[in-house]
């Protein structure tokens, strides 16, 4: 995967402006403060009057200001100014750019990428010298998501034209800065701003649930509107899959989001599609665990444990009804259908997909206050089935603690549920908590003495506990032998260099020796006695 990345440690928050502003000309009023430039969201400035202004004729007014600022900030080498360009789509002069230091390569950050910059900002007008109102040059770098409205429009537009390592000046007219409102008290209304920005790098947008960079997105074409698909949406996409720069798949696919395994859509791509908009075209980079994992995809020529990428375009989708939009009857129907689908996926060995289906039962019914009395038993039965089936999936996936939790939920509704007791016991035994597991299996045997599997599980637990006790006893014996050797060494040290007790300290040292020896013997006897008690209590019926 090739993309620029930020090498330095970055602050987690998006507030990038210095808390203490370094003004060249401070007001007497010490209240001249300003929040983060990177956290000041542009107000969309819908004024037609502002949008119709053409600033091309005004650019010459700032030439002298630019030159003076470049001179003030120059180092030993003369800065390289390539050209002044208008980067606004309408070529109105709303954002003018001059490159001070060219960047590396040909790539620029895209919409949604996480960029990292240093900046200095000045207020501009036709009368006075530019006044610096903020800089983070001496502080942490500023990090924000490009194109998300987290900064002024001029920044979103300007930084998207920069390359890694580039330093540039931007003149932002009011409609691309803070407009008719300004940002009191620091920025007056209708004030153009000048920024010097250095782009250190960027990271692709991380869509993975755990933010482990396992699912990264590079947006090539922004989608339409703001609506995104949800779990259960009917979606149609065009995709091209790449492994080692070779195409392994090029097709259109129509499927239900969340059940993409039916058409060989990996888990990570489905997760990413939840963040797509209509007509969006993006590249999705998947780490192996979010792609085809340890199994690979031999039919596609993909070996196990390899990373892949997809170029994806969302052609259409129809959102599924949200749970809060459903009536009680619709929730029951959704829960029943999810149970059937989950069983089908479980039998096919798709445990993760089955788990998603069983979760729908909980989503629909766990907090359903409007269930009529005559349907309460059905609701309870479906919920218990959901918990139990989820426990089975967790056991298959080796998520034992999660299995214990859902079994606890099932037992709250039905304290004598045999499957819940058995599966909780299995999960605890898999975590080597055999004493707790034994309790579950013994309760199960008391409820149903003819349950042979439970009786066998009791025997297995008892054997494991017995073996552990023997192992512990062996450890304690070895410890005792070690203590004896240490004690003998102490005794030798109590003797004089001639090998006899000193008369004045003979009794004292003998007493210390006997006390230490007696203490060690008593401790070992107690340990052995406790081990025997544990063994007897665990094997008793």
Short mmCIF file of C-alpha atoms in Angstrom, two decimals:
data_model
loop_
_atom_site.label_atom_id
_atom_site.label_comp_id
_atom_site.label_asym_id
_atom_site.label_seq_id
_atom_site.Cartn_x
_atom_site.Cartn_y
_atom_site.Cartn_z
CA UNK A 1 0.00 0.00 0.00
CA UNK A 2 1.46 3.32 -0.96
CA UNK A 3 0.34 6.47 0.78
CA UNK A 4 1.91 9.23 2.77
CA UNK A 5 1.85 8.86 6.51
CA UNK A 6 2.60 11.08 9.47
CA UNK A 7 5.77 9.85 11.10
CA UNK A 8 5.62 11.99 14.24
CA UNK A 9 3.54 11.43 17.33
CA UNK A 10 0.43 13.53 17.02
CA UNK A 11 -2.03 14.89 19.59
CA UNK A 12 -5.28 12.95 19.77
CA UNK A 13 -7.48 16.02 19.82
CA UNK A 14 -8.33 18.13 16.80
CA UNK A 15 -7.77 21.46 18.51
CA UNK A 16 -4.70 22.71 16.74
CA UNK A 17 -4.44 26.39 17.56
CA UNK A 18 -2.13 27.51 20.35
CA UNK A 19 -3.84 28.19 23.65
CA UNK A 20 -1.73 31.32 24.09
CA UNK A 21 -1.79 33.45 20.93
CA UNK A 22 1.36 35.29 19.91
CA UNK A 23 0.06 38.58 18.52
CA UNK A 24 2.48 41.06 17.00
CA UNK A 25 0.10 43.82 18.04
CA UNK A 26 -1.82 42.93 21.18
CA UNK A 27 -4.83 44.85 22.35
CA UNK A 28 -4.68 46.21 25.87
CA UNK A 29 -7.60 43.98 26.60
CA UNK A 30 -6.10 40.58 27.58
CA UNK A 31 -9.27 38.85 26.43
CA UNK A 32 -7.94 38.71 22.85
CA UNK A 33 -7.83 34.93 22.74
CA UNK A 34 -8.79 32.42 20.09
CA UNK A 35 -9.75 28.79 19.98
CA UNK A 36 -8.18 26.31 17.61
CA UNK A 37 -8.10 27.33 13.96
CA UNK A 38 -8.47 23.67 13.16
CA UNK A 39 -11.54 23.48 15.33
CA UNK A 40 -13.26 26.58 13.93
CA UNK A 41 -15.70 25.14 11.44
CA UNK A 42 -16.53 27.38 8.50
CA UNK A 43 -20.09 28.65 8.69
CA UNK A 44 -20.83 27.66 5.06
CA UNK A 45 -21.31 31.38 4.34
CA UNK A 46 -24.46 31.15 2.27
CA UNK A 47 -24.61 34.88 1.58
CA UNK A 48 -25.11 35.44 -2.17
CA UNK A 49 -23.40 38.79 -1.87
CA UNK A 50 -20.26 37.16 -0.53
CA UNK A 51 -20.26 34.37 -3.08
CA UNK A 52 -20.58 36.77 -5.98
CA UNK A 53 -17.51 38.83 -5.03
CA UNK A 54 -14.55 38.52 -7.42
CA UNK A 55 -11.22 39.28 -5.77
CA UNK A 56 -8.88 38.97 -8.73
CA UNK A 57 -8.38 42.73 -8.83
CA UNK A 58 -7.52 42.81 -5.12
CA UNK A 59 -4.61 40.37 -5.28
CA UNK A 60 -2.04 42.99 -6.18
CA UNK A 61 -2.85 44.79 -2.94
CA UNK A 62 -1.22 41.97 -1.00
CA UNK A 63 1.96 41.53 -3.07
CA UNK A 64 3.93 43.82 -0.81
CA UNK A 65 2.55 42.11 2.30
CA UNK A 66 3.53 38.68 0.99
CA UNK A 67 7.04 39.86 0.20
CA UNK A 68 7.52 41.37 3.65
CA UNK A 69 6.28 38.23 5.39
CA UNK A 70 8.49 35.98 3.27
CA UNK A 71 11.46 38.20 4.10
CA UNK A 72 10.69 38.07 7.84
CA UNK A 73 10.41 34.28 7.79
CA UNK A 74 13.29 33.51 5.43
CA UNK A 75 16.24 31.40 6.58
CA UNK A 76 19.80 31.42 5.27
CA UNK A 77 18.62 30.28 1.86
CA UNK A 78 16.41 32.39 -0.35
CA UNK A 79 12.90 30.82 -0.34
CA UNK A 80 11.75 29.50 -3.69
CA UNK A 81 8.48 31.07 -4.86
CA UNK A 82 7.17 29.24 -7.90
CA UNK A 83 4.01 31.17 -8.82
CA UNK A 84 0.83 32.68 -7.50
CA UNK A 85 -2.26 30.75 -8.52
CA UNK A 86 -5.98 31.00 -7.95
CA UNK A 87 -7.10 27.62 -6.62
CA UNK A 88 -10.82 28.31 -6.31
CA UNK A 89 -13.06 26.33 -8.70
CA UNK A 90 -14.75 29.51 -9.96
CA UNK A 91 -11.39 31.38 -10.31
CA UNK A 92 -12.71 34.27 -8.24
CA UNK A 93 -9.50 34.89 -6.31
CA UNK A 94 -11.10 33.62 -3.11
CA UNK A 95 -7.99 31.57 -2.26
CA UNK A 96 -4.63 32.50 -3.76
CA UNK A 97 -1.62 30.23 -3.27
CA UNK A 98 2.13 30.77 -3.46
CA UNK A 99 4.53 27.84 -3.00
CA UNK A 100 7.47 28.72 -0.75
CA UNK A 101 9.03 25.26 -0.68
CA UNK A 102 8.01 22.51 -3.12
CA UNK A 103 6.91 19.18 -1.68
CA UNK A 104 7.84 15.59 -2.49
CA UNK A 105 6.30 13.31 -5.10
CA UNK A 106 3.06 13.81 -6.98
CA UNK A 107 0.41 12.80 -4.43
CA UNK A 108 -1.79 15.21 -2.50
CA UNK A 109 -4.07 14.42 0.45
CA UNK A 110 -7.64 13.56 -0.42
CA UNK A 111 -11.06 14.05 1.08
CA UNK A 112 -11.24 12.41 4.51
CA UNK A 113 -7.47 11.98 4.92
CA UNK A 114 -5.98 12.90 8.29
CA UNK A 115 -3.45 15.69 7.63
CA UNK A 116 -0.71 17.09 9.86
CA UNK A 117 0.48 20.71 9.56
CA UNK A 118 2.28 23.62 11.16
CA UNK A 119 0.83 27.05 10.42
CA UNK A 120 1.03 30.78 11.08
CA UNK A 121 -1.88 33.14 10.43
CA UNK A 122 -2.02 36.91 9.76
CA UNK A 123 -4.85 39.43 9.49
CA UNK A 124 -4.76 41.40 6.24
CA UNK A 125 -6.17 44.81 5.30
CA UNK A 126 -5.25 47.60 2.94
CA UNK A 127 -4.08 50.04 5.59
CA UNK A 128 -1.88 48.31 8.13
CA UNK A 129 0.93 45.82 8.08
CA UNK A 130 -0.20 42.17 8.37
CA UNK A 131 -0.78 41.23 12.00
CA UNK A 132 0.00 37.70 13.18
CA UNK A 133 -2.93 36.36 15.19
CA UNK A 134 -1.83 32.77 15.79
CA UNK A 135 0.89 30.20 15.19
CA UNK A 136 1.60 26.64 16.31
CA UNK A 137 5.19 26.66 15.05
CA UNK A 138 6.52 26.24 18.57
CA UNK A 139 3.89 23.75 19.67
CA UNK A 140 2.25 20.52 18.62
CA UNK A 141 1.41 19.93 15.00
CA UNK A 142 -2.20 20.38 13.96
CA UNK A 143 -4.11 17.29 12.83
CA UNK A 144 -7.57 17.20 11.25
CA UNK A 145 -9.65 15.35 8.64
CA UNK A 146 -9.59 17.09 5.29
CA UNK A 147 -12.89 18.13 3.73
CA UNK A 148 -15.00 17.36 6.82
CA UNK A 149 -15.72 20.99 7.74
CA UNK A 150 -13.37 20.92 10.73
CA UNK A 151 -11.47 23.97 9.44
CA UNK A 152 -12.25 27.04 7.32
CA UNK A 153 -13.09 26.46 3.66
CA UNK A 154 -9.81 28.01 2.54
CA UNK A 155 -7.82 25.40 4.46
CA UNK A 156 -9.85 22.48 3.15
CA UNK A 157 -9.32 23.75 -0.38
CA UNK A 158 -5.71 24.86 -0.05
CA UNK A 159 -4.23 21.91 1.80
CA UNK A 160 -5.81 19.50 -0.69
CA UNK A 161 -3.44 21.01 -3.31
CA UNK A 162 -0.25 20.49 -1.25
CA UNK A 163 2.34 17.72 -1.41
CA UNK A 164 4.19 16.16 1.49
CA UNK A 165 6.80 18.55 2.89
CA UNK A 166 5.46 21.54 0.96
CA UNK A 167 5.37 25.02 2.49
CA UNK A 168 2.88 27.47 0.97
CA UNK A 169 1.20 30.82 1.55
CA UNK A 170 -2.56 31.16 1.19
CA UNK A 171 -4.57 34.39 1.00
CA UNK A 172 -8.14 33.50 2.01
CA UNK A 173 -10.86 36.05 1.27
CA UNK A 174 -13.68 36.35 3.84
CA UNK A 175 -16.02 33.89 2.10
CA UNK A 176 -13.27 31.25 2.45
CA UNK A 177 -12.40 32.32 6.01
CA UNK A 178 -14.81 33.71 8.65
CA UNK A 179 -17.09 35.77 6.41
CA UNK A 180 -19.41 38.50 7.56
CA UNK A 181 -19.39 37.26 11.17
CA UNK A 182 -15.64 37.16 11.68
CA UNK A 183 -14.40 35.50 14.86
CA UNK A 184 -14.65 38.12 17.63
CA UNK A 185 -12.64 39.54 19.16
CA UNK A 186 -9.62 38.36 17.18
CA UNK A 187 -10.89 38.39 13.59
CA UNK A 188 -13.14 41.29 12.51
CA UNK A 189 -15.95 40.75 10.00
CA UNK A 190 -15.06 40.62 6.30
CA UNK A 191 -11.34 40.20 7.03
CA UNK A 192 -9.06 38.43 4.55
CA UNK A 193 -6.45 36.16 6.13
CA UNK A 194 -2.97 35.05 5.19
CA UNK A 195 -1.63 31.65 6.26
CA UNK A 196 1.76 30.03 5.94
CA UNK A 197 1.21 26.25 6.08
CA UNK A 198 3.70 23.39 6.11
CA UNK A 199 2.28 19.95 5.33
CA UNK A 200 4.16 17.20 7.15
CA UNK A 201 2.12 14.32 5.81
CA UNK A 202 -1.18 12.54 6.08
CA UNK A 203 -2.80 9.23 6.91
CA UNK A 204 -5.63 7.56 5.07
CA UNK A 205 -9.00 7.47 6.83
CA UNK A 206 -9.15 4.52 9.23
CA UNK A 207 -12.53 2.75 9.10
CA UNK A 208 -11.59 -0.27 11.23
CA UNK A 209 -13.69 -0.74 14.41
CA UNK A 210 -10.61 -0.82 16.64
CA UNK A 211 -8.74 1.90 14.73
CA UNK A 212 -5.88 -0.51 14.05
CA UNK A 213 -5.38 0.66 10.43
CA UNK A 214 -6.81 -2.63 9.19
CA UNK A 215 -9.39 -0.89 6.94
CA UNK A 216 -8.17 2.27 5.20
CA UNK A 217 -10.03 4.40 2.66
CA UNK A 218 -8.77 6.74 -0.04
CA UNK A 219 -11.66 8.62 -1.64
CA UNK A 220 -11.26 9.13 -5.38
CA UNK A 221 -14.69 10.64 -6.05
CA UNK A 222 -16.95 12.03 -3.35
CA UNK A 223 -20.42 10.57 -3.16
CA UNK A 224 -23.76 12.32 -3.41
CA UNK A 225 -25.71 13.64 -0.44
CA UNK A 226 -25.27 12.58 3.16
CA UNK A 227 -27.22 9.30 3.34
CA UNK A 228 -25.18 6.12 3.91
CA UNK A 229 -26.31 2.48 3.84
CA UNK A 230 -26.95 0.58 7.05
CA UNK A 231 -26.81 -3.06 8.08
CA UNK A 232 -29.44 -4.90 6.07
CA UNK A 233 -29.44 -2.46 3.13
CA UNK A 234 -29.81 -3.86 -0.36
CA UNK A 235 -26.70 -2.53 -2.11
CA UNK A 236 -25.23 -2.73 -5.60
CA UNK A 237 -21.53 -2.05 -6.15
CA UNK A 238 -18.89 -2.23 -8.82
CA UNK A 239 -15.57 -3.50 -7.54
CA UNK A 240 -12.09 -4.39 -8.73
CA UNK A 241 -9.93 -6.43 -6.36
CA UNK A 242 -6.12 -6.29 -6.34
CA UNK A 243 -3.49 -8.55 -4.81
CA UNK A 244 0.16 -7.70 -5.48
CA UNK A 245 -1.05 -5.22 -8.13
CA UNK A 246 -2.75 -8.04 -10.02
CA UNK A 247 -6.51 -7.98 -10.58
CA UNK A 248 -8.20 -11.00 -9.01
CA UNK A 249 -11.79 -9.82 -9.40
CA UNK A 250 -13.69 -7.29 -11.52
CA UNK A 251 -17.47 -7.44 -11.18
CA UNK A 252 -20.76 -5.86 -10.15
CA UNK A 253 -22.42 -7.33 -7.08
CA UNK A 254 -25.88 -6.95 -5.60
CA UNK A 255 -26.37 -8.19 -2.03
CA UNK A 256 -27.69 -7.45 1.46
CA UNK A 257 -25.15 -5.53 3.52
CA UNK A 258 -24.13 -7.82 6.36
CA UNK A 259 -24.55 -10.96 4.27
CA UNK A 260 -21.82 -10.27 1.74
CA UNK A 261 -20.24 -13.66 2.33
CA UNK A 262 -22.85 -15.04 -0.05
CA UNK A 263 -21.09 -13.21 -2.90
CA UNK A 264 -17.50 -13.44 -1.56
CA UNK A 265 -17.41 -9.95 -0.06
CA UNK A 266 -14.89 -9.94 2.84
CA UNK A 267 -15.85 -8.62 6.26
CA UNK A 268 -13.63 -5.53 6.04
CA UNK A 269 -15.17 -4.36 2.78
CA UNK A 270 -18.68 -4.63 4.25
CA UNK A 271 -17.53 -2.56 7.23
CA UNK A 272 -16.18 0.10 4.87
CA UNK A 273 -19.35 0.20 2.77
CA UNK A 274 -21.29 1.40 5.82
CA UNK A 275 -19.40 4.71 5.41
CA UNK A 276 -19.99 5.14 1.66
CA UNK A 277 -22.37 7.55 -0.03
CA UNK A 278 -24.18 7.05 -3.30
CA UNK A 279 -21.84 7.14 -6.34
CA UNK A 280 -18.76 7.35 -4.15
CA UNK A 281 -15.63 5.78 -5.65
CA UNK A 282 -12.85 4.85 -3.26
CA UNK A 283 -9.91 2.53 -2.78
CA UNK A 284 -10.20 0.30 0.30
CA UNK A 285 -7.01 -1.22 1.75
CA UNK A 286 -7.63 -4.35 3.84
CA UNK A 287 -5.24 -6.07 6.22
CA UNK A 288 -5.46 -9.85 6.03
CA UNK A 289 -7.60 -10.28 9.14
CA UNK A 290 -10.27 -8.07 7.56
CA UNK A 291 -9.92 -9.78 4.18
CA UNK A 292 -9.60 -13.53 3.65
CA UNK A 293 -7.54 -14.11 6.81
CA UNK A 294 -5.87 -17.49 7.40
CA UNK A 295 -8.03 -19.32 4.87
CA UNK A 296 -7.17 -17.15 1.89
CA UNK A 297 -9.21 -17.51 -1.29
CA UNK A 298 -7.58 -20.23 -3.43
CA UNK A 299 -10.24 -19.92 -6.13
CA UNK A 300 -9.19 -16.27 -6.56
CA UNK A 301 -5.47 -16.99 -6.31
CA UNK A 302 -5.18 -15.32 -2.89
CA UNK A 303 -2.96 -17.14 -0.35
CA UNK A 304 -3.58 -17.02 3.42
CA UNK A 305 -2.62 -14.02 5.54
CA UNK A 306 -2.13 -11.43 2.78
CA UNK A 307 -3.31 -7.83 2.43
CA UNK A 308 -5.49 -6.81 -0.50
CA UNK A 309 -7.23 -3.72 -1.85
CA UNK A 310 -10.43 -2.93 -3.72
CA UNK A 311 -11.52 -0.07 -5.90
CA UNK A 312 -15.23 0.26 -5.17
CA UNK A 313 -18.08 2.36 -6.55
CA UNK A 314 -21.52 2.34 -4.92
CA UNK A 315 -24.04 2.21 -7.77
CA UNK A 316 -27.20 2.12 -5.66
CA UNK A 317 -28.58 1.12 -2.29
CA UNK A 318 -31.86 0.98 -0.42
CA UNK A 319 -31.59 1.51 3.31
CA UNK A 320 -33.12 -1.05 5.62
CA UNK A 321 -35.65 0.17 8.13
CA UNK A 322 -34.06 1.23 11.39
CA UNK A 323 -35.23 -0.61 14.50
CA UNK A 324 -36.64 2.58 16.01
CA UNK A 325 -38.81 2.96 12.91
CA UNK A 326 -40.33 -0.53 13.29
CA UNK A 327 -43.58 -1.42 14.99
CA UNK A 328 -43.63 -4.18 17.62
CA UNK A 329 -44.90 -6.67 15.07
CA UNK A 330 -42.15 -5.73 12.63
CA UNK A 331 -39.52 -6.19 15.33
CA UNK A 332 -40.83 -9.68 16.09
CA UNK A 333 -40.78 -10.60 12.42
CA UNK A 334 -37.25 -9.23 12.04
CA UNK A 335 -36.10 -11.22 15.09
CA UNK A 336 -37.63 -14.45 13.76
CA UNK A 337 -36.07 -13.98 10.33
CA UNK A 338 -32.68 -13.19 11.88
CA UNK A 339 -32.85 -16.37 13.94
CA UNK A 340 -33.52 -18.47 10.83
CA UNK A 341 -30.76 -16.74 8.86
CA UNK A 342 -28.33 -17.12 11.75
CA UNK A 343 -28.96 -20.86 12.03
CA UNK A 344 -28.41 -21.20 8.29
CA UNK A 345 -25.08 -19.35 8.41
CA UNK A 346 -23.99 -21.27 11.52
CA UNK A 347 -24.63 -24.60 9.83
CA UNK A 348 -22.57 -23.37 6.87
CA UNK A 349 -19.66 -22.55 9.18
CA UNK A 350 -19.97 -18.75 8.82
CA UNK A 351 -19.89 -18.10 12.55
CA UNK A 352 -19.19 -14.34 12.38
CA UNK A 353 -22.08 -13.75 9.98
CA UNK A 354 -24.31 -15.98 12.10
CA UNK A 355 -23.34 -13.94 15.16
CA UNK A 356 -24.44 -10.73 13.41
CA UNK A 357 -27.82 -12.29 12.65
CA UNK A 358 -28.36 -13.45 16.23
CA UNK A 359 -27.44 -9.97 17.49
CA UNK A 360 -30.44 -8.64 15.59
CA UNK A 361 -32.69 -10.61 17.95
CA UNK A 362 -31.27 -8.67 20.89
CA UNK A 363 -31.43 -5.36 19.01
CA UNK A 364 -35.10 -5.87 18.21
CA UNK A 365 -36.37 -7.36 21.47
CA UNK A 366 -34.09 -6.53 24.42
CA UNK A 367 -35.58 -3.08 24.95
CA UNK A 368 -39.08 -3.55 23.58
CA UNK A 369 -41.38 -1.97 26.18
CA UNK A 370 -44.40 -2.09 23.91
CA UNK A 371 -44.67 -5.87 23.70
CA UNK A 372 -48.28 -6.97 24.38
CA UNK A 373 -48.81 -9.40 27.29
CA UNK A 374 -49.81 -12.25 25.01
CA UNK A 375 -46.52 -11.96 23.12
CA UNK A 376 -44.26 -11.68 26.17
CA UNK A 377 -43.61 -15.43 26.25
CA UNK A 378 -42.67 -15.38 22.56
CA UNK A 379 -40.38 -12.42 23.16
CA UNK A 380 -38.70 -14.16 26.10
CA UNK A 381 -38.30 -17.39 24.12
CA UNK A 382 -36.72 -15.57 21.17
CA UNK A 383 -34.37 -13.63 23.43
CA UNK A 384 -33.18 -16.79 25.18
CA UNK A 385 -32.62 -18.44 21.79
CA UNK A 386 -30.63 -15.40 20.70
CA UNK A 387 -28.40 -15.51 23.80
CA UNK A 388 -27.85 -19.26 23.52
CA UNK A 389 -27.03 -19.16 19.82
CA UNK A 390 -24.67 -16.26 20.34
CA UNK A 391 -22.94 -18.27 23.07
CA UNK A 392 -22.50 -21.14 20.63
CA UNK A 393 -20.94 -18.76 18.07
CA UNK A 394 -18.64 -17.30 20.71
CA UNK A 395 -17.48 -20.78 21.69
CA UNK A 396 -16.70 -21.59 18.06
CA UNK A 397 -14.80 -18.31 17.68
CA UNK A 398 -13.04 -18.88 21.05
CA UNK A 399 -14.46 -15.69 22.56
CA UNK A 400 -15.03 -17.41 25.89
CA UNK A 401 -15.63 -14.39 28.11
CA UNK A 402 -18.32 -13.14 25.72
CA UNK A 403 -19.90 -16.59 25.83
CA UNK A 404 -20.09 -16.41 29.63
CA UNK A 405 -21.75 -12.98 29.48
CA UNK A 406 -24.56 -13.99 27.11
CA UNK A 407 -25.17 -17.19 29.09
CA UNK A 408 -25.55 -15.04 32.19
CA UNK A 409 -28.21 -13.04 30.31
CA UNK A 410 -30.06 -16.22 29.35
CA UNK A 411 -29.96 -17.50 32.95
CA UNK A 412 -31.45 -14.22 34.19
CA UNK A 413 -34.52 -15.06 32.11
CA UNK A 414 -34.44 -18.82 32.81
CA UNK A 415 -32.26 -19.80 35.81
CA UNK A 416 -32.60 -23.53 35.07
CA UNK A 417 -31.86 -23.40 31.36
CA UNK A 418 -29.74 -26.47 30.65
CA UNK A 419 -28.08 -25.15 27.49
CA UNK A 420 -27.07 -21.90 29.18
CA UNK A 421 -25.54 -23.76 32.15
CA UNK A 422 -23.72 -26.20 29.90
CA UNK A 423 -22.32 -23.58 27.51
CA UNK A 424 -21.25 -21.34 30.37
CA UNK A 425 -19.51 -24.32 31.93
CA UNK A 426 -17.78 -25.06 28.63
CA UNK A 427 -16.59 -21.47 28.33
CA UNK A 428 -15.26 -21.41 31.91
CA UNK A 429 -13.50 -24.74 31.47
CA UNK A 430 -11.87 -23.41 28.28
CA UNK A 431 -10.57 -20.48 30.36
CA UNK A 432 -9.14 -23.02 32.89
CA UNK A 433 -11.64 -21.92 35.52
CA UNK A 434 -12.49 -25.53 36.30
CA UNK A 435 -13.85 -24.95 39.80
CA UNK A 436 -16.47 -22.50 38.46
CA UNK A 437 -17.22 -24.76 35.50
CA UNK A 438 -17.72 -27.71 37.86
CA UNK A 439 -20.41 -25.78 39.73
CA UNK A 440 -22.35 -25.19 36.49
CA UNK A 441 -22.12 -28.84 35.48
CA UNK A 442 -23.16 -30.06 38.95
CA UNK A 443 -26.20 -27.73 38.94
CA UNK A 444 -27.07 -29.08 35.52
CA UNK A 445 -26.82 -32.67 36.80
CA UNK A 446 -29.10 -31.83 39.71
CA UNK A 447 -31.66 -30.41 37.25
CA UNK A 448 -31.37 -33.31 34.82
CA UNK A 449 -29.58 -36.35 36.30
CA UNK A 450 -29.93 -38.24 33.02
CA UNK A 451 -27.82 -35.69 31.12
CA UNK A 452 -24.82 -37.86 30.24
CA UNK A 453 -22.84 -35.02 28.66
CA UNK A 454 -23.11 -33.00 31.86
CA UNK A 455 -22.04 -35.98 33.98
CA UNK A 456 -19.04 -36.57 31.75
CA UNK A 457 -18.17 -32.89 32.02
CA UNK A 458 -18.23 -33.18 35.83
CA UNK A 459 -15.73 -36.05 35.61
CA UNK A 460 -13.51 -34.07 33.24
CA UNK A 461 -13.54 -31.04 35.55
CA UNK A 462 -12.72 -33.14 38.60
CA UNK A 463 -9.82 -34.77 36.77
CA UNK A 464 -8.47 -31.39 35.70
CA UNK A 465 -8.74 -30.06 39.24
CA UNK A 466 -7.01 -33.18 40.62
CA UNK A 467 -4.17 -32.85 38.11
CA UNK A 468 -3.78 -29.19 38.97
CA UNK A 469 -3.62 -30.02 42.68
CA UNK A 470 -0.90 -32.61 42.03
CA UNK A 471 0.99 -30.07 40.01
CA UNK A 472 0.64 -27.49 42.78
CA UNK A 473 1.78 -30.04 45.39
CA UNK A 474 4.87 -30.78 43.32
CA UNK A 475 5.62 -27.08 43.14
CA UNK A 476 5.22 -26.72 46.92
CA UNK A 477 7.50 -29.71 47.56
CA UNK A 478 10.17 -28.21 45.36
CA UNK A 479 9.76 -24.96 47.20
CA UNK A 480 10.21 -26.77 50.54
CA UNK A 481 13.40 -28.44 49.36
CA UNK A 482 14.67 -25.06 48.29
CA UNK A 483 13.83 -23.61 51.71
CA UNK A 484 15.68 -26.47 53.45
CA UNK A 485 18.78 -25.83 51.38
CA UNK A 486 18.57 -22.14 52.15
CA UNK A 487 18.19 -22.99 55.82
CA UNK A 488 21.26 -25.23 55.79
CA UNK A 489 23.21 -22.42 54.19
CA UNK A 490 22.11 -20.07 56.96
CA UNK A 491 23.27 -22.60 59.56
CA UNK A 492 26.71 -22.75 58.04
CA UNK A 493 26.92 -18.97 58.10
CA UNK A 494 26.03 -18.95 61.82
CA UNK A 495 29.24 -20.80 62.56
CA UNK A 496 32.49 -19.04 63.15
CA UNK A 497 35.41 -19.23 60.77
CA UNK A 498 36.88 -22.03 62.96
CA UNK A 499 33.63 -23.98 62.72
CA UNK A 500 32.46 -23.59 66.34
CA UNK A 501 29.75 -21.46 67.90
CA UNK A 502 30.91 -18.30 69.57
CA UNK A 503 30.16 -18.67 73.22
CA UNK A 504 28.48 -15.30 73.60
CA UNK A 505 26.13 -15.75 70.64
CA UNK A 506 25.80 -19.50 70.51
CA UNK A 507 22.42 -19.68 72.19
CA UNK A 508 21.11 -16.68 70.27
CA UNK A 509 22.04 -18.12 66.85
CA UNK A 510 20.74 -21.59 67.73
CA UNK A 511 17.44 -20.02 68.75
CA UNK A 512 17.24 -18.07 65.46
CA UNK A 513 18.04 -21.21 63.52
CA UNK A 514 15.42 -23.32 65.31
CA UNK A 515 12.80 -20.60 64.91
CA UNK A 516 13.43 -20.32 61.18
CA UNK A 517 13.40 -24.09 60.71
CA UNK A 518 10.20 -24.52 62.68
CA UNK A 519 8.53 -21.72 60.71
CA UNK A 520 9.41 -23.34 57.38
CA UNK A 521 8.22 -26.78 58.50
CA UNK A 522 4.91 -25.38 59.75
CA UNK A 523 4.38 -23.41 56.53
CA UNK A 524 4.99 -26.50 54.40
CA UNK A 525 2.64 -28.63 56.51
CA UNK A 526 -0.07 -25.99 56.19
CA UNK A 527 0.39 -25.84 52.42
CA UNK A 528 0.15 -29.62 52.04
CA UNK A 529 -2.88 -29.76 54.32
CA UNK A 530 -4.66 -27.04 52.29
CA UNK A 531 -3.89 -28.85 49.04
CA UNK A 532 -5.42 -32.06 50.42
CA UNK A 533 -8.51 -30.21 51.59
CA UNK A 534 -8.96 -28.65 48.14
CA UNK A 535 -8.64 -32.03 46.47
CA UNK A 536 -11.13 -33.69 48.81
CA UNK A 537 -13.68 -30.87 48.48
CA UNK A 538 -13.53 -30.89 44.69
CA UNK A 539 -13.96 -34.62 44.35
CA UNK A 540 -16.80 -34.88 46.82
CA UNK A 541 -20.30 -35.44 45.39
#
